[in-house]
């Protein structure tokens, strides 16, 4: 089973990366502001709160610290979602940044902040601090999609906070989630060469969301390599807060350290056993990926004359008819469509200014459309239902 999967993902990977997500100088300019000293200071603060099991004062103090950090950054949509179980009551912290084009469609980036048997500076102070740094740098950056920064509690007792959120917010509100991006234990191991990160995709049931997860995970891996000095490896998602979302049919991806700490869930899960420079690199790659997933609008204004004027709609399409339009002429443009294995399944050149694409012969699923003219190439995800 495993060699089969690896082979197909390899094929997908080489074909998609040769078209998708070119290095974006605007995204790079945001990523350049990731601060190694902020990350180190925040990890130290997190560690100093002590063991953060649900029911402890340490966890409440950490919750207050995280919440006040968002307030100080100027975020105003900060929700505490309480839930209770036999260990006590705790809060998920949900901070929303509203998108400019799709305010009701969300990229959720999440990390748990509760710990077991120790300060949990790696598991999951690392993810907690990464979210804080991304929130700092994205505060005044416009994104097309809304972003929710979610700090879950109760993860260590069985994904209790994230399950509660799915059951009590996502399902009843029918929340429109484009992607759940989970960060758990990305702090590296001291005295090891930490130069790779594991990107996790959904390979479990239900399977209807798996191909979209693998497409998003490929974008994640590509962005990590574009905006950090890390290499990436692909594996499957399990045992963290994306799981309740996956069961609910959402599209998920995640990050986990490639060199795995032996100290998680012990009193030795501390900064001195980690590699903070690794977390700095993971943070840079994650920020590049989040800008890509949420689509930064600054890019739109910079390149208004070319690439972002293409529109592909309806998307998703339910009848196999998709229109392509552009503010500029499409005369010298072409479109190619690839399936998730990277195979070209459709191609057309010399397009009309409002081009009607007949895609009825294609199977239902997720595709990658690459639209080119002489100036630029743009990649869009296309869903046929
Ligand atoms: Zn964890």
mmCIF file with all atom_site columns, C-alpha atoms and ligand atoms in Angstrom, residues 112 123-124 155-156 184, ligand 1:
data_model
loop_
_atom_site.group_PDB
_atom_site.id
_atom_site.type_symbol
_atom_site.label_atom_id
_atom_site.label_alt_id
_atom_site.label_comp_id
_atom_site.label_asym_id
_atom_site.label_entity_id
_atom_site.label_seq_id
_atom_site.pdbx_PDB_ins_code
_atom_site.Cartn_x
_atom_site.Cartn_y
_atom_site.Cartn_z
_atom_site.occupancy
_atom_site.B_iso_or_equiv
_atom_site.pdbx_formal_charge
_atom_site.auth_seq_id
_atom_site.auth_comp_id
_atom_site.auth_asym_id
_atom_site.auth_atom_id
_atom_site.pdbx_PDB_model_num
ATOM   1 C  CA  . UNK A 1 112 ? -3.759 23.201 21.088 1.00 0.00 ? 112 UNK A CA  1
ATOM   2 C  CA  . UNK A 1 123 ? 3.854  19.902 22.440 1.00 0.00 ? 123 UNK A CA  1
ATOM   3 C  CA  . UNK A 1 124 ? 2.312  22.349 21.821 1.00 0.00 ? 124 UNK A CA  1
ATOM   4 C  CA  . UNK A 1 155 ? -6.497 18.048 23.088 1.00 0.00 ? 155 UNK A CA  1
ATOM   5 C  CA  . UNK A 1 156 ? -4.368 15.888 25.345 1.00 0.00 ? 156 UNK A CA  1
ATOM   6 C  CA  . UNK A 1 184 ? 1.175  20.346 16.552 1.00 0.00 ? 184 UNK A CA  1
HETATM 7 ZN ZN1 . LIG B 2 .   ? 0.110  17.941 20.729 1.00 0.00 ? 1   LIG B ZN1 1
#
